[in-house]
Coordinates of C-alpha atoms and ligand atoms in Angstrom, one line a residue:
X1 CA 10.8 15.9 -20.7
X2 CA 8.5 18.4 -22.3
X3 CA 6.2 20.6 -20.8
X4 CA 2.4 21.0 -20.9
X5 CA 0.7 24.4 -21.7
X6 CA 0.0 25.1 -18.1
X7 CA 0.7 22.7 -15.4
X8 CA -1.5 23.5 -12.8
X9 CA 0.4 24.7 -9.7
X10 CA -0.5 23.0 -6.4
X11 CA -0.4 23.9 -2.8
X12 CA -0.2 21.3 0.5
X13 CA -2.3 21.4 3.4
X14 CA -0.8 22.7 6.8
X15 CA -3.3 23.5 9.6
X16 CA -6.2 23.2 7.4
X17 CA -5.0 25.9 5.0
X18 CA -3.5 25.6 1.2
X19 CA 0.5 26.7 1.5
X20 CA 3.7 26.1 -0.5
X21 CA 6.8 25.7 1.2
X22 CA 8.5 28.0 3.3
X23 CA 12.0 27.9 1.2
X24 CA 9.7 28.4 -2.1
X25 CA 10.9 25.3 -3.9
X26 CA 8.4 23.2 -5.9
X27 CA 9.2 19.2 -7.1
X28 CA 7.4 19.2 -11.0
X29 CA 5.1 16.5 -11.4
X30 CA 5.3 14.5 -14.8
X31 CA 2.9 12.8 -16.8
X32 CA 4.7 9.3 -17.5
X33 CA 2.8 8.2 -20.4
X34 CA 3.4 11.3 -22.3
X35 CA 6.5 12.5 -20.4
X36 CA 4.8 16.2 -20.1
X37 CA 5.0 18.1 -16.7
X38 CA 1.5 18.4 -16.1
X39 CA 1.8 20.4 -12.4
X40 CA 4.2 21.4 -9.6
X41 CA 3.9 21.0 -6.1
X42 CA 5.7 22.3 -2.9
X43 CA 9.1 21.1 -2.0
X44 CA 8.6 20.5 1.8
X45 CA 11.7 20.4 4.1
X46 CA 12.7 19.9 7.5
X47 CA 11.1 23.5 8.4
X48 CA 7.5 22.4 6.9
X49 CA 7.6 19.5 8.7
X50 CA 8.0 20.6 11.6
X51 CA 5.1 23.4 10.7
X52 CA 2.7 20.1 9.8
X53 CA 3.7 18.5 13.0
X54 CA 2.9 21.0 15.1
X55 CA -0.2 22.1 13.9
X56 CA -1.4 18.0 14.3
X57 CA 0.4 18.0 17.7
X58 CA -2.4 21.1 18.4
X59 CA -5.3 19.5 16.9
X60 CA -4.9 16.4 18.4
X61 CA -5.8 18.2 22.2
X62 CA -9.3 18.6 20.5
X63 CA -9.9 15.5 18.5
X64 CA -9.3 13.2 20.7
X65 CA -11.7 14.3 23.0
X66 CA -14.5 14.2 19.7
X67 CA -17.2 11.0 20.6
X68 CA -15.9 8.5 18.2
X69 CA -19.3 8.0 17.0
X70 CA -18.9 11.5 15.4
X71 CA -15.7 11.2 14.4
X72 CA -17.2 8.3 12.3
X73 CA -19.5 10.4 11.3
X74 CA -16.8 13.0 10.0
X75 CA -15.2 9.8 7.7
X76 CA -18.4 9.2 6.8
X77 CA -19.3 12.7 5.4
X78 CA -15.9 12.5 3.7
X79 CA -17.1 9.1 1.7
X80 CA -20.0 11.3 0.3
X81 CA -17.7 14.0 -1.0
X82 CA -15.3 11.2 -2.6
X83 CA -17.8 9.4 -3.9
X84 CA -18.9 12.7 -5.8
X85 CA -15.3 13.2 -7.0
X86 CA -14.8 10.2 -8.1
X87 CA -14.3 11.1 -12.0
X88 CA -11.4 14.3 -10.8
X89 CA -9.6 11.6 -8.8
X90 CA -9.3 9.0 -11.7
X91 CA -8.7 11.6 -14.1
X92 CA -5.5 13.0 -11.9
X93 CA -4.7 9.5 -10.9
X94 CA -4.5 8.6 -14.2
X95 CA -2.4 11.4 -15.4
X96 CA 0.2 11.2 -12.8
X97 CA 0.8 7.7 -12.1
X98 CA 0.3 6.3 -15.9
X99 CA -2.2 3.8 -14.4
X100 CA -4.9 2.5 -16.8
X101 CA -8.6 4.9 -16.0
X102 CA -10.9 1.8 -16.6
X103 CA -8.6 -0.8 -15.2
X104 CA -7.4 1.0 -12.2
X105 CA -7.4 4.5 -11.6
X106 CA -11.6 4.8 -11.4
X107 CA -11.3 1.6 -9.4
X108 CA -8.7 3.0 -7.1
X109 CA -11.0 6.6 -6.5
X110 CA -13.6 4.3 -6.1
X111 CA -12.1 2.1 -3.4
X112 CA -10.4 5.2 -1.5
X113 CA -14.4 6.0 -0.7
X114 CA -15.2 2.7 0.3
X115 CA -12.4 3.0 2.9
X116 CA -13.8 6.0 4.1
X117 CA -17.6 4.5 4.3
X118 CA -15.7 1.1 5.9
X119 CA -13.9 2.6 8.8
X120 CA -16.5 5.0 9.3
X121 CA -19.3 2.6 10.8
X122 CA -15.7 1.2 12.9
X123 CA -15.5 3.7 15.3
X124 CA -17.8 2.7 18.3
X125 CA -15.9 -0.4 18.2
X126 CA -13.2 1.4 19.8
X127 CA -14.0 -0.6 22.7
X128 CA -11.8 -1.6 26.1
X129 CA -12.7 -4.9 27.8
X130 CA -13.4 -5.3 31.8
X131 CA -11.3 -8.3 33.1
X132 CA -12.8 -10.3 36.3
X133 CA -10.6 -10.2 39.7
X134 CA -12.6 -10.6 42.1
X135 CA -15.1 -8.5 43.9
X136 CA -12.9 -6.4 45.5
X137 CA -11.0 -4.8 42.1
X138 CA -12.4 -3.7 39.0
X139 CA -9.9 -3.7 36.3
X140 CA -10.4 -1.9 32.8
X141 CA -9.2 -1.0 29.3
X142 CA -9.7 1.5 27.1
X143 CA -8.2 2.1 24.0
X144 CA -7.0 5.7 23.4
X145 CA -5.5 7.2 20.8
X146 CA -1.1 7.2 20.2
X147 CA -1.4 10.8 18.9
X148 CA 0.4 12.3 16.2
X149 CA 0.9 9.7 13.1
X150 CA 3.0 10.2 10.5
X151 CA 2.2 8.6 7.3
X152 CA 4.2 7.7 3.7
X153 CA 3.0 6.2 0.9
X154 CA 4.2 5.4 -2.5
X155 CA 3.1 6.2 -5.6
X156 CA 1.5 2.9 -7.1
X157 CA -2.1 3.0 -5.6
X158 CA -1.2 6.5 -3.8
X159 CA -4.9 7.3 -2.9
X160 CA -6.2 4.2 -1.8
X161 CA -2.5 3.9 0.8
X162 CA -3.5 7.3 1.6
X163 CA -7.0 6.5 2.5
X164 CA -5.9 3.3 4.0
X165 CA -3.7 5.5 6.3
X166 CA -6.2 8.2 7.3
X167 CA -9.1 6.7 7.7
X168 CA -8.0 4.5 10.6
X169 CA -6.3 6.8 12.2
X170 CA -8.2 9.3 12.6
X171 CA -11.1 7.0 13.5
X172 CA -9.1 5.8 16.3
X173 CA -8.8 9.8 17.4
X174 CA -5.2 10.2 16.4
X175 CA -4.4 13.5 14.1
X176 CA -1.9 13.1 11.1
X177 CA 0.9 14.3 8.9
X178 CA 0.9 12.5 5.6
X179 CA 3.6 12.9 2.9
X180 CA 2.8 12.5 -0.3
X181 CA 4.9 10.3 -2.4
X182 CA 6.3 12.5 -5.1
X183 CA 5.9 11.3 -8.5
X184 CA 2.2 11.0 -7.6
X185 CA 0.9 13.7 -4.9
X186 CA -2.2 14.5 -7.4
X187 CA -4.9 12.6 -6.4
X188 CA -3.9 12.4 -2.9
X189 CA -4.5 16.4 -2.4
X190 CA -7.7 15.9 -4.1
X191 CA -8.2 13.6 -1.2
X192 CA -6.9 16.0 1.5
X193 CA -9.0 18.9 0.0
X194 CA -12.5 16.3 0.7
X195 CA -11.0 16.1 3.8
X196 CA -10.3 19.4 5.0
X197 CA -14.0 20.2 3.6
X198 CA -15.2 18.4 6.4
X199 CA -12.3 17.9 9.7
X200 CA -11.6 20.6 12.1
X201 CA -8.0 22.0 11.1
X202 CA -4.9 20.4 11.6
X203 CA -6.9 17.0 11.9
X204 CA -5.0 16.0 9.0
X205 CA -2.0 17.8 7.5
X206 CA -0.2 16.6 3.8
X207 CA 2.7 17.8 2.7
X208 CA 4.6 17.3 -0.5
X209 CA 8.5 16.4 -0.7
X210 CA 10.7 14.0 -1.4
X211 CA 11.7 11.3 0.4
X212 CA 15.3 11.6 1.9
X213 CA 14.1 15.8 3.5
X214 CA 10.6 15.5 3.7
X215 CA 10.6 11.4 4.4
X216 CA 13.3 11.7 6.8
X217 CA 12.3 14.7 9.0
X218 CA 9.1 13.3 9.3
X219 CA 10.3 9.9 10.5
X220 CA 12.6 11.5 12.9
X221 CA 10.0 14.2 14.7
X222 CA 10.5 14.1 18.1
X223 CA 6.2 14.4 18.5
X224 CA 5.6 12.1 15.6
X225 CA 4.2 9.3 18.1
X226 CA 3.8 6.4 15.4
X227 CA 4.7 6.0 12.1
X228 CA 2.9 4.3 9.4
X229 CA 4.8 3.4 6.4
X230 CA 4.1 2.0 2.7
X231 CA 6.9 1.4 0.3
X232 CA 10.2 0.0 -0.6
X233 CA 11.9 -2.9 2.1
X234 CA 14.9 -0.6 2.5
X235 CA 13.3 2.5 3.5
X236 CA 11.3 0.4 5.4
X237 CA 14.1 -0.6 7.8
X238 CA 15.7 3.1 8.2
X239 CA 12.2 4.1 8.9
X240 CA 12.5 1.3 11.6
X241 CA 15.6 2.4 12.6
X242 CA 14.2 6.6 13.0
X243 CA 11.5 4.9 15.1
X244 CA 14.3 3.1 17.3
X245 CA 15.4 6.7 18.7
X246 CA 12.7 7.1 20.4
X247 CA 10.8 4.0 20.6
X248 CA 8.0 4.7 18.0
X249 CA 5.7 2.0 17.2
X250 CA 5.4 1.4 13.5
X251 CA 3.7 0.2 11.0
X252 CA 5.7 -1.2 7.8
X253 CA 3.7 -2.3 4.4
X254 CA 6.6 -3.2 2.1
X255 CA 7.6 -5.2 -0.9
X256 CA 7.2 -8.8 -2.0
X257 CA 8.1 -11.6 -4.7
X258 CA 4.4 -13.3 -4.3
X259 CA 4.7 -17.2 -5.6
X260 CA 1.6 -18.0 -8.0
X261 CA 1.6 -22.1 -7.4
X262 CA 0.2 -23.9 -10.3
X263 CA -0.9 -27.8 -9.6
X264 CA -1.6 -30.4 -12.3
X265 CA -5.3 -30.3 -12.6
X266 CA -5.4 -26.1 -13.0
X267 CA -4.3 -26.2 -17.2
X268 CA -7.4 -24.2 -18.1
X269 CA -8.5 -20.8 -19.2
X270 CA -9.6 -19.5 -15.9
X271 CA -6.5 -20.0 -14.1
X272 CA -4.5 -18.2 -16.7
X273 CA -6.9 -15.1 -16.5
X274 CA -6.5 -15.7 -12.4
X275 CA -2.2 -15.4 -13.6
X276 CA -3.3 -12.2 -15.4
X277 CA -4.6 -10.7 -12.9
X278 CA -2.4 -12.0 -10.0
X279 CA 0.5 -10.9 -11.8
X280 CA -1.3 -7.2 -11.8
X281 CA -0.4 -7.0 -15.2
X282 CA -2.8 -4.0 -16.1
X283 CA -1.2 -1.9 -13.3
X284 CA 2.3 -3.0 -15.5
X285 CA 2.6 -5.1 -12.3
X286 CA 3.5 -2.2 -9.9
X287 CA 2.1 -3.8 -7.1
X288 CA 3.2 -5.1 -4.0
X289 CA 1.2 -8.2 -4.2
X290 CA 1.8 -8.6 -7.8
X291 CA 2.5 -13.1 -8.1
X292 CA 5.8 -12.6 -10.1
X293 CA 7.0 -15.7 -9.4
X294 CA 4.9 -18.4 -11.4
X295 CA 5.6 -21.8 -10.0
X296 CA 3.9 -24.3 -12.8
X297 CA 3.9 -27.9 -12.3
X298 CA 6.5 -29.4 -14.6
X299 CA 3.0 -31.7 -16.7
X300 CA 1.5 -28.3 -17.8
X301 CA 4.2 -26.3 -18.5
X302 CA 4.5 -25.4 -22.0
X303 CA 1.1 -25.7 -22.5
X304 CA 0.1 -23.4 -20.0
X305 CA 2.3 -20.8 -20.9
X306 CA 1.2 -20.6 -24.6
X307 CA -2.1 -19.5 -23.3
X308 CA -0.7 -17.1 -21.0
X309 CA 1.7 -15.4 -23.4
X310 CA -1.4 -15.3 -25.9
X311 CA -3.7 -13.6 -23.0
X312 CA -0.9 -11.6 -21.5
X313 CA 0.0 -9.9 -25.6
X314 CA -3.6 -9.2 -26.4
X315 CA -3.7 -6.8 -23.4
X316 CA -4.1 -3.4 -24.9
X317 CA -1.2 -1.2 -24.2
X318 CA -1.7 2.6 -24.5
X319 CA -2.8 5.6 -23.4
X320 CA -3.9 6.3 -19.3
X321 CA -6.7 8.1 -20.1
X322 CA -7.9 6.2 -22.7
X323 CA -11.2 4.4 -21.9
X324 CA -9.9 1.1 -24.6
X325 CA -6.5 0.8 -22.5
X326 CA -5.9 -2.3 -20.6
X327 CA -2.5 -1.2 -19.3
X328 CA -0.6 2.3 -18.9
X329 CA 3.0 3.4 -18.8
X330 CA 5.4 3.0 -15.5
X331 CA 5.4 5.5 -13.2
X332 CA 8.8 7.3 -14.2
X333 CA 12.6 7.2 -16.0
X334 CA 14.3 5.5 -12.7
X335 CA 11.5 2.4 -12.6
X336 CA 11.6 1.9 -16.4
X337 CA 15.9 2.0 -16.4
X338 CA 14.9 -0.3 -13.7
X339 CA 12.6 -2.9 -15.5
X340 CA 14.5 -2.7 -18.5
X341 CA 17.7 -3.9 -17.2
X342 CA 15.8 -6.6 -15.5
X343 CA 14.6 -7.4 -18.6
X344 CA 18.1 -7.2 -20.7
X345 CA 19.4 -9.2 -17.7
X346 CA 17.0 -12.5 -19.0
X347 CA 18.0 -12.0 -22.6
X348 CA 21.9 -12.4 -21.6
X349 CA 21.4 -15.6 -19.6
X350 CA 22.0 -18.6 -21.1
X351 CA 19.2 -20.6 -19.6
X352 CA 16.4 -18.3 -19.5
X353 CA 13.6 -18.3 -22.3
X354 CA 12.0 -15.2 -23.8
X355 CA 8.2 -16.3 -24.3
X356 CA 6.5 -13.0 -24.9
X357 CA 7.5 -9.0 -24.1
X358 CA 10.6 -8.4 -24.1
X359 CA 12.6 -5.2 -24.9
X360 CA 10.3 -2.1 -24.8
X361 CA 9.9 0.0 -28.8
X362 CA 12.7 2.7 -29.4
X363 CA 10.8 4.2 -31.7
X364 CA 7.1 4.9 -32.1
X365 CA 4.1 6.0 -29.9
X366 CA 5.4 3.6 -27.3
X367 CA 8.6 5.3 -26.9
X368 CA 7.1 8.8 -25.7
X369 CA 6.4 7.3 -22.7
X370 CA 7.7 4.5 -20.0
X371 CA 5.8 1.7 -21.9
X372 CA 6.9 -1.8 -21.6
X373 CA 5.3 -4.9 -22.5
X374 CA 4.2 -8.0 -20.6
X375 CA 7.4 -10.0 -20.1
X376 CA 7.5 -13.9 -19.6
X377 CA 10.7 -15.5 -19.2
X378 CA 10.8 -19.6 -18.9
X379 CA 13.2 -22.4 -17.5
X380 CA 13.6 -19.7 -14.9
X381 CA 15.6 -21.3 -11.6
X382 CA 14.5 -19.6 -8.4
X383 CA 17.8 -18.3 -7.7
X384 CA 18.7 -16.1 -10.3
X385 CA 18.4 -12.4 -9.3
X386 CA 15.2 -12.1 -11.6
X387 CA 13.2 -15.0 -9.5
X388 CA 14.1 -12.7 -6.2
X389 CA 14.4 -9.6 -6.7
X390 CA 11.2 -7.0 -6.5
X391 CA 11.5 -5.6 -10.2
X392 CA 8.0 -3.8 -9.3
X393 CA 7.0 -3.9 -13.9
X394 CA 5.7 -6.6 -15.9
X395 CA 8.0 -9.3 -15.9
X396 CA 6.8 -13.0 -14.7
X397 CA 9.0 -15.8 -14.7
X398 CA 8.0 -19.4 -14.9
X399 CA 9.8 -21.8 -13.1
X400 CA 8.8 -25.6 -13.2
X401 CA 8.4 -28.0 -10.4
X402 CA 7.4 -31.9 -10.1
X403 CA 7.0 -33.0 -6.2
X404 CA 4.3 -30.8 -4.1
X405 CA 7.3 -30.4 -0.7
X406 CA 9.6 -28.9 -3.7
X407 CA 7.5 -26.2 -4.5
X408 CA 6.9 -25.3 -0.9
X409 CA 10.4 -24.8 -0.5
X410 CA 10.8 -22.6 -3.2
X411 CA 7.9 -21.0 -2.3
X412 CA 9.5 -20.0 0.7
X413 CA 12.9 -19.6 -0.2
X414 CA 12.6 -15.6 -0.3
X415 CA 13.2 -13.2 2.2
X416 CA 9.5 -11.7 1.2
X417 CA 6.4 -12.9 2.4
X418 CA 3.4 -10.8 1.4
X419 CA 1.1 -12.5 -0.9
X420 CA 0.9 -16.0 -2.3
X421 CA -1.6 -17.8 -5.0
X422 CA -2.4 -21.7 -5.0
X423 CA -4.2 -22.8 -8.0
X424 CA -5.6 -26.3 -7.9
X425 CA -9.1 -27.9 -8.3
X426 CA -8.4 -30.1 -5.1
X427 CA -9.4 -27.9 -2.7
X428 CA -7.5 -29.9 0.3
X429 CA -4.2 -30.3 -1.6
X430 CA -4.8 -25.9 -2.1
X431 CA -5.3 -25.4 1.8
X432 CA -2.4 -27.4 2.5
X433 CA -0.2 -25.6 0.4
X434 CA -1.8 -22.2 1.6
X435 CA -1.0 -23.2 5.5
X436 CA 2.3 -24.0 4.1
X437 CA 3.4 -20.8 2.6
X438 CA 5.4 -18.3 4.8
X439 CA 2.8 -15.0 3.5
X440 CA 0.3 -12.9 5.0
X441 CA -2.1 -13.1 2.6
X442 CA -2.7 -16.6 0.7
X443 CA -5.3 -16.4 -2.6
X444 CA -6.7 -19.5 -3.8
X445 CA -8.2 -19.7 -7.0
X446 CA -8.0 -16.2 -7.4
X447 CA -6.3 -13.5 -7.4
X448 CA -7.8 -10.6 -6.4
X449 CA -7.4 -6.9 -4.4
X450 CA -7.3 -6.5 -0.8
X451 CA -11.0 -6.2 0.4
X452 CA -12.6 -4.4 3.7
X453 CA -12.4 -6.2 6.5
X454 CA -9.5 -8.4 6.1
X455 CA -6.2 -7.9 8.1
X456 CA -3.7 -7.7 5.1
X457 CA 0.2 -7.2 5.6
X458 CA 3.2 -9.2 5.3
X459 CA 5.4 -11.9 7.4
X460 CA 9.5 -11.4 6.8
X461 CA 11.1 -8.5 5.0
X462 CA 7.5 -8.0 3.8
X463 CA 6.5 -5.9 6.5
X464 CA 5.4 -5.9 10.2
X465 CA 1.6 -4.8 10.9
X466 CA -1.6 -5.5 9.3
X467 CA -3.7 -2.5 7.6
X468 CA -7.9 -2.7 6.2
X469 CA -9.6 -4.2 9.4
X470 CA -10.7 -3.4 12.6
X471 CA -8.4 -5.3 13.9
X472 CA -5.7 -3.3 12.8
X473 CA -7.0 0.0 13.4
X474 CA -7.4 -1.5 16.8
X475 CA -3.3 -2.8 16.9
X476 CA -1.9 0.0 14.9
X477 CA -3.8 3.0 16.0
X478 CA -4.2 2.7 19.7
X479 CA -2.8 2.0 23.0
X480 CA -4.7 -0.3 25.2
X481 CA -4.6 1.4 28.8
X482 CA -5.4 -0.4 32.2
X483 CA -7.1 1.2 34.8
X484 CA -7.3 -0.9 37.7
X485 CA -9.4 0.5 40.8
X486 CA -9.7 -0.4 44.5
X487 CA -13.2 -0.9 45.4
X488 CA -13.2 -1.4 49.0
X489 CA -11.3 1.1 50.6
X490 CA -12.3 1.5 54.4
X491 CA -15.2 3.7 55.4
X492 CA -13.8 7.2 56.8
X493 CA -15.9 7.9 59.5
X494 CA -14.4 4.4 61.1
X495 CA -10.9 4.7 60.1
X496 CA -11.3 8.8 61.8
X497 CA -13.1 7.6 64.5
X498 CA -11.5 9.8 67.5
X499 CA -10.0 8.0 70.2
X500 CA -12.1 8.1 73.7
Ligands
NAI1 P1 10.5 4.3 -1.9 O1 10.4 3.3 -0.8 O2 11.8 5.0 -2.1 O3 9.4 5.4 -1.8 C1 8.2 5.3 -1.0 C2 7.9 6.5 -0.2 O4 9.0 6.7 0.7 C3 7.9 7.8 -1.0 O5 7.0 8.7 -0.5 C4 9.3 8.4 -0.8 O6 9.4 9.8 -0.9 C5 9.6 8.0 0.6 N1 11.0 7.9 1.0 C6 12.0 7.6 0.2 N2 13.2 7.6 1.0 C7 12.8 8.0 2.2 C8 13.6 8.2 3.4 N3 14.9 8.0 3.5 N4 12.9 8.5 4.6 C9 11.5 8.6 4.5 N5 10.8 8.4 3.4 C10 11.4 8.1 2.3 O7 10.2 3.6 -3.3 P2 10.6 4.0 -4.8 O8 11.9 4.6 -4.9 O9 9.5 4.9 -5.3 O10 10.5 2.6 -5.5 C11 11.6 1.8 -5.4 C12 11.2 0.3 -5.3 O11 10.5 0.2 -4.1 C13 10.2 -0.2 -6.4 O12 10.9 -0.7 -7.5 C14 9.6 -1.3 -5.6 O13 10.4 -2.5 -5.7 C15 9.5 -0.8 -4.2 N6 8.2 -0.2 -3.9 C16 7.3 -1.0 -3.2 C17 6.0 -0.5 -2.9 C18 5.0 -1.3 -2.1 O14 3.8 -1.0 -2.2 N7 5.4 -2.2 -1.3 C19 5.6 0.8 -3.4 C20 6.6 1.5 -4.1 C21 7.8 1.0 -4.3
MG2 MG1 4.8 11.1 -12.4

């Protein structure tokens, strides 16, 4: 790693003002296409946790009580501010998290402020119901707030999770401590600092810090009342087991192995863009929902994957922050080690079948930074450890089938279930298959980002929860309480009626 002239030294947000941490430390932020440190931020531990919580535990006395309507308004106010940042968000988002700007990084600002503007117009729908007994009872719900959340996100989309975190929480009249994932905490202060323009302090409180001290002490707070979680399946289930301890409700978004179903009648040149883009290829697949398992009926198959590896190698590879790039760098040293052994792992086995990508350049522009190239490896059998395994960079493999209940069970034979894409002209043949699938989210004909409005989450070791809907600000941000009320109890002049 080199470093840049002057990386620009950040602070977190604690009780609605700008602090480092209290031992000092700072984690150094690095630019993965260039592999220059381009800022540092604090190093938050146990102590500044603790700090954070507090100061949301305080806040939260207040914002509960706020009408919801002007909460909303509050998110609302925040959109505005974002949507006038939007160029400073895709700029650092770019620079941190080697994500394309055109392809991803202005789209991901972009969609961060639509979050905002979505869950702002949510909040009066923070409503309880009023169940019929009888005459003599009235019953009630209302839906209050759980209280302090704390949030984690990753680093692959870290502004949109974050928004996707905050905005529905503190719709719902919870407060927050969000930690930043720390290979990209950037954008996401850039987000806090729109926020803190505009919410009372302590509302929302982001720290900086790896995962294992900063992660961990947040997961274990004893006044951390819910926590909401983004990220890998394994820290997943020890944030699981934190919430055990004191029977936390939580909310888990975690990793997948997303079959992409190809039927007979889908050989053309939309379906393979749909692959391209399912795949996530111009976000080098770093996506949770990325369709990494390509399941192409056995008629098609060669054909089908010439066009692909043609489509997939004239994606331009390059620079973040390059207007022309298609696709960017992975995020650091770990992931690429990571990818590329995946990668050297199909070279070595017998049966599998390089079809474009493969090794990323030792030498050249491409090897200053954690470039790798699409990867497509055929004649892949759903077992081996590449057709299961998250590998999280741009590596598809294609694995035939011939009979339609074959494919399901492939399909199903992972312990993921997050997304899944049906391609098919017949459009009852595609439901079937999509009511078939064991996923939360089933595309057909497409293959698209999560929009506004729908529930999205996984089934399995995918995740537990649904996030981007009313409905799930309504499940994961609040606690339905009963009041139940007496409505004829005697009159007190009878019952005190002195005896004569
Ligand atoms: P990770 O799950 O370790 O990191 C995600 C977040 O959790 C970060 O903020 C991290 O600091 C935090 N964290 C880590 N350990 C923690 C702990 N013990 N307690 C509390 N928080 C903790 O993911 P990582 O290491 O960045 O990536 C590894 C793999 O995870 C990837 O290759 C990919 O397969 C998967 N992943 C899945 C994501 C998704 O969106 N579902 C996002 C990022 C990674
Ligand atoms: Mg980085």
């Amino acid at each position: 790693m080199t470093t840049d002239s002057k990386p620009i030294s950040d602070q977190m947000l604690i009780d609605g003002e700008w602090c480092g941490a209290l031992s000092g430390d700072r984690i150094e932020v690095e630019n993965p296409a260039r592999r220059t440190i381009i800022a540092t931020v604090p190093r938050a531990r146990t102590e500044d946790v603790d700090a954070a919580v507090r100061a949301a535990d305080k806040a939260f006395e207040q914002w509960r009580k706020v009408a919801p309507r002007d909460r909303g308004k509050l998110l609302h106010e925040i959109a505005v501010v974002l949507e006038s940042q939007i160029e400073e968000m895709a700029q650092a988002i770019a620079s941190e998290t080697g994500n394309a700007i055109r392809t991803q990084a202005r789209p991901e600002a972009t969609a961060a402020a639509d979050i905002f503007r979505y869950f702002s117009g949510l909040a009066s729908e923070l409503k309880g119901e009023q169940i019929p007994v009888g005459d003599n009872m009235l019953s009630y719900s209302r839906r209050e707030p759980i209280g302090v959340v704390g949030a984690i996100i990753p680093w692959n989309a870290p502004v949109l999770l974050a928004a996707l975190k905050i905005a529905p929480a503190l719709c719902a009249g919870n407060t927050m401590v969000l930690k930043t994932a720390e290979d990209a905490p950037l954008g996401v202060l850039l987000l806090a600092r729109a926020c803190n323009e505009v919410l009372p302090r302590g509302t929302l409180n982001v720290l900086c810090g790896y995962g294992h001290e900063c992660g961990a002490a947040l997961a274990e707070h004893p006044q951390v009342r819910k926590l909401s979680f983004t990220g890998s399946t394994n820290v997943g289930k020890s944030i699981m087991r934190a919430a055990a301890d004191r029977i936390a409700p939580v909310s888990l978004e975690l990793g997948g192995k997303s079959p992409s179903i190809v039927f007979p009648d889908a050989n053309e040149d939309w379906v393979v863009d749909g692959i391209v883009s399912a795949m996530r290829f111009t976000r080098q697949s770093q996506s949770c929902t990325a369709g990494s398992r390509l399941l192409l009926h056995d008629d098609i198959f060669e054909p089908f994957l010439e066009k692909l590896a043609a489509k997939t190698a004239a994606l331009k590879m390059g620079d973040p922050l390059d207007e022309a790039t298609d696709m960017g760098a992975l995020i650091n040293k770990k992931q690429y080690d990571k990818v590329c052994n995946y990668i050297d792992e199909g070279l070595s086995l017998p049966g599998a079948r390089l079809i474009t990508g493969g090794k990323p350049d030792s030498e050249g522009p491409f090897s200053k930074g954690y470039y790798t190239r699409p990867t497509i490896f055929a004649d892949a059998s759903n077992d081996w450890r590449l057709a299961r395994e998250e590998i999280f960079g741009p590596v598809l493999v294609a694995i035939r089938w011939r009979d339609e209940d074959e494919v399901i069970k492939m399909a199903n034979d992972s312990h993921y279930g997050l997304a899944a894409f049906v391609w098919s002209r017949d459009i009852g043949q595609a439901l079937r298959t999509a009511h078939q699938v064991e996923a939360g989210w089933v595309q057909v004909n497409q293959g698209i980002g999560q929009l506004p409005g729908q529930s999205y989450g996984g089934v399995k070791q995918s995740g537990l929860g649904r996030e981007y809907s009313l409905e799930s600000m309504l499940d994961s941000f609040t606690h339905k309480k009963s009041v139940t009320v007496k409505l004829d109890i005697p009159n007190p002049t009878s019952q005190n009626k002195p005896n004569t």
